Amino acid sequence: MNRKFSVYLLVITVFFSSFLLLFPDALAQKEDPEANVFNLYGRAIGAVKEDGKITNLYGIAIGSVDEQGNIFNVSKMAIGKVNPDGTVTNQTGTVLSRVDAQGNVYNVSGRKVGSVNAGGNIVLIGGAARLLFH
């Protein structure tokens, strides 16, 4: 999986599941070939698909991201965008976060909240939790 797509996955995961950034220990480190997202107790709580679709625990799509970085809700309404300058904006253009050239993701206050490493692994702050996408 390429790094750009991994950054999109991190941003959209953050966008749809902001509690993960507030509570990074809510996830356990776990590798999964199906790209499932797990909570601390090892229970799957959703998944990110290689085609950009985000699904909940029951496999129901709750959003997606396209190749241009546009983020959509389940009704295919644009709700945000990953811009070429690395900023992430909502549908009105308000900056929500920023991604730098190294794959680090920062919140609107400039605090680093996660990153994408060279292997495409998504790492939340402190390395306390990782979402691995294959």
JSON list of C-alpha atoms in Angstrom, two decimals, residues 54-120:
[
{"chain": "A", "resi": 54, "resn": "ILE", "atom": "CA", "xyz": [-14.70, 2.86, 5.91]},
{"chain": "A", "resi": 55, "resn": "THR", "atom": "CA", "xyz": [-17.06, 0.32, 7.48]},
{"chain": "A", "resi": 56, "resn": "ASN", "atom": "CA", "xyz": [-18.46, -0.16, 10.94]},
{"chain": "A", "resi": 57, "resn": "LEU", "atom": "CA", "xyz": [-18.35, -3.38, 12.94]},
{"chain": "A", "resi": 58, "resn": "TYR", "atom": "CA", "xyz": [-21.17, -4.87, 10.88]},
{"chain": "A", "resi": 59, "resn": "GLY", "atom": "CA", "xyz": [-19.54, -4.14, 7.53]},
{"chain": "A", "resi": 60, "resn": "ILE", "atom": "CA", "xyz": [-21.86, -1.24, 6.80]},
{"chain": "A", "resi": 61, "resn": "ALA", "atom": "CA", "xyz": [-20.10, 1.59, 4.96]},
{"chain": "A", "resi": 62, "resn": "ILE", "atom": "CA", "xyz": [-19.90, 4.80, 7.00]},
{"chain": "A", "resi": 63, "resn": "GLY", "atom": "CA", "xyz": [-17.71, 6.82, 4.65]},
{"chain": "A", "resi": 64, "resn": "SER", "atom": "CA", "xyz": [-14.97, 6.84, 2.05]},
{"chain": "A", "resi": 65, "resn": "VAL", "atom": "CA", "xyz": [-12.05, 8.76, 0.58]},
{"chain": "A", "resi": 66, "resn": "ASP", "atom": "CA", "xyz": [-11.18, 9.14, -3.10]},
{"chain": "A", "resi": 67, "resn": "GLU", "atom": "CA", "xyz": [-7.82, 9.44, -4.91]},
{"chain": "A", "resi": 68, "resn": "GLN", "atom": "CA", "xyz": [-7.99, 13.25, -4.76]},
{"chain": "A", "resi": 69, "resn": "GLY", "atom": "CA", "xyz": [-8.30, 13.22, -0.97]},
{"chain": "A", "resi": 70, "resn": "ASN", "atom": "CA", "xyz": [-12.00, 14.11, -0.81]},
{"chain": "A", "resi": 71, "resn": "ILE", "atom": "CA", "xyz": [-13.68, 12.62, 2.26]},
{"chain": "A", "resi": 72, "resn": "PHE", "atom": "CA", "xyz": [-17.32, 11.55, 1.93]},
{"chain": "A", "resi": 73, "resn": "ASN", "atom": "CA", "xyz": [-20.02, 10.43, 4.34]},
{"chain": "A", "resi": 74, "resn": "VAL", "atom": "CA", "xyz": [-22.18, 7.40, 3.64]},
{"chain": "A", "resi": 75, "resn": "SER", "atom": "CA", "xyz": [-24.56, 9.53, 1.52]},
{"chain": "A", "resi": 76, "resn": "LYS", "atom": "CA", "xyz": [-21.60, 10.41, -0.73]},
{"chain": "A", "resi": 77, "resn": "MET", "atom": "CA", "xyz": [-21.72, 14.03, 0.42]},
{"chain": "A", "resi": 78, "resn": "ALA", "atom": "CA", "xyz": [-18.29, 15.64, 0.63]},
{"chain": "A", "resi": 79, "resn": "ILE", "atom": "CA", "xyz": [-17.52, 16.37, 4.28]},
{"chain": "A", "resi": 80, "resn": "GLY", "atom": "CA", "xyz": [-13.82, 17.14, 4.06]},
{"chain": "A", "resi": 81, "resn": "LYS", "atom": "CA", "xyz": [-10.64, 17.05, 2.03]},
{"chain": "A", "resi": 82, "resn": "VAL", "atom": "CA", "xyz": [-6.96, 16.23, 2.33]},
{"chain": "A", "resi": 83, "resn": "ASN", "atom": "CA", "xyz": [-5.44, 19.16, 0.40]},
{"chain": "A", "resi": 84, "resn": "PRO", "atom": "CA", "xyz": [-2.18, 19.17, -1.62]},
{"chain": "A", "resi": 85, "resn": "ASP", "atom": "CA", "xyz": [-0.57, 21.43, 1.03]},
{"chain": "A", "resi": 86, "resn": "GLY", "atom": "CA", "xyz": [-1.17, 18.75, 3.68]},
{"chain": "A", "resi": 87, "resn": "THR", "atom": "CA", "xyz": [-4.05, 20.46, 5.45]},
{"chain": "A", "resi": 88, "resn": "VAL", "atom": "CA", "xyz": [-7.27, 18.62, 6.17]},
{"chain": "A", "resi": 89, "resn": "THR", "atom": "CA", "xyz": [-10.38, 20.76, 5.90]},
{"chain": "A", "resi": 90, "resn": "ASN", "atom": "CA", "xyz": [-14.06, 20.25, 6.54]},
{"chain": "A", "resi": 91, "resn": "GLN", "atom": "CA", "xyz": [-16.71, 20.98, 3.89]},
{"chain": "A", "resi": 92, "resn": "THR", "atom": "CA", "xyz": [-16.61, 24.73, 4.66]},
{"chain": "A", "resi": 93, "resn": "GLY", "atom": "CA", "xyz": [-12.83, 24.93, 4.30]},
{"chain": "A", "resi": 94, "resn": "THR", "atom": "CA", "xyz": [-12.03, 25.15, 8.01]},
{"chain": "A", "resi": 95, "resn": "VAL", "atom": "CA", "xyz": [-8.65, 23.52, 8.71]},
{"chain": "A", "resi": 96, "resn": "LEU", "atom": "CA", "xyz": [-9.07, 20.52, 11.02]},
{"chain": "A", "resi": 97, "resn": "SER", "atom": "CA", "xyz": [-5.56, 19.11, 10.90]},
{"chain": "A", "resi": 98, "resn": "ARG", "atom": "CA", "xyz": [-2.35, 19.02, 8.88]},
{"chain": "A", "resi": 99, "resn": "VAL", "atom": "CA", "xyz": [-0.17, 16.25, 7.43]},
{"chain": "A", "resi": 100, "resn": "ASP", "atom": "CA", "xyz": [3.53, 16.97, 6.79]},
{"chain": "A", "resi": 101, "resn": "ALA", "atom": "CA", "xyz": [5.84, 15.47, 4.15]},
{"chain": "A", "resi": 102, "resn": "GLN", "atom": "CA", "xyz": [7.06, 12.83, 6.62]},
{"chain": "A", "resi": 103, "resn": "GLY", "atom": "CA", "xyz": [3.49, 11.56, 7.20]},
{"chain": "A", "resi": 104, "resn": "ASN", "atom": "CA", "xyz": [3.04, 13.16, 10.64]},
{"chain": "A", "resi": 105, "resn": "VAL", "atom": "CA", "xyz": [-0.51, 14.28, 11.42]},
{"chain": "A", "resi": 106, "resn": "TYR", "atom": "CA", "xyz": [-1.14, 17.36, 13.58]},
{"chain": "A", "resi": 107, "resn": "ASN", "atom": "CA", "xyz": [-4.38, 18.66, 15.07]},
{"chain": "A", "resi": 108, "resn": "VAL", "atom": "CA", "xyz": [-5.58, 22.24, 14.58]},
{"chain": "A", "resi": 109, "resn": "SER", "atom": "CA", "xyz": [-3.53, 23.33, 17.63]},
{"chain": "A", "resi": 110, "resn": "GLY", "atom": "CA", "xyz": [-0.33, 22.02, 16.04]},
{"chain": "A", "resi": 111, "resn": "ARG", "atom": "CA", "xyz": [-0.04, 19.01, 18.35]},
{"chain": "A", "resi": 112, "resn": "LYS", "atom": "CA", "xyz": [1.20, 15.81, 16.71]},
{"chain": "A", "resi": 113, "resn": "VAL", "atom": "CA", "xyz": [-1.50, 13.15, 16.99]},
{"chain": "A", "resi": 114, "resn": "GLY", "atom": "CA", "xyz": [-0.21, 10.37, 14.74]},
{"chain": "A", "resi": 115, "resn": "SER", "atom": "CA", "xyz": [1.93, 9.40, 11.78]},
{"chain": "A", "resi": 116, "resn": "VAL", "atom": "CA", "xyz": [2.36, 6.97, 8.92]},
{"chain": "A", "resi": 117, "resn": "ASN", "atom": "CA", "xyz": [5.69, 5.15, 8.92]},
{"chain": "A", "resi": 118, "resn": "ALA", "atom": "CA", "xyz": [7.67, 3.92, 5.90]},
{"chain": "A", "resi": 119, "resn": "GLY", "atom": "CA", "xyz": [5.94, 0.54, 6.05]},
{"chain": "A", "resi": 120, "resn": "GLY", "atom": "CA", "xyz": [2.52, 2.15, 5.73]}
]
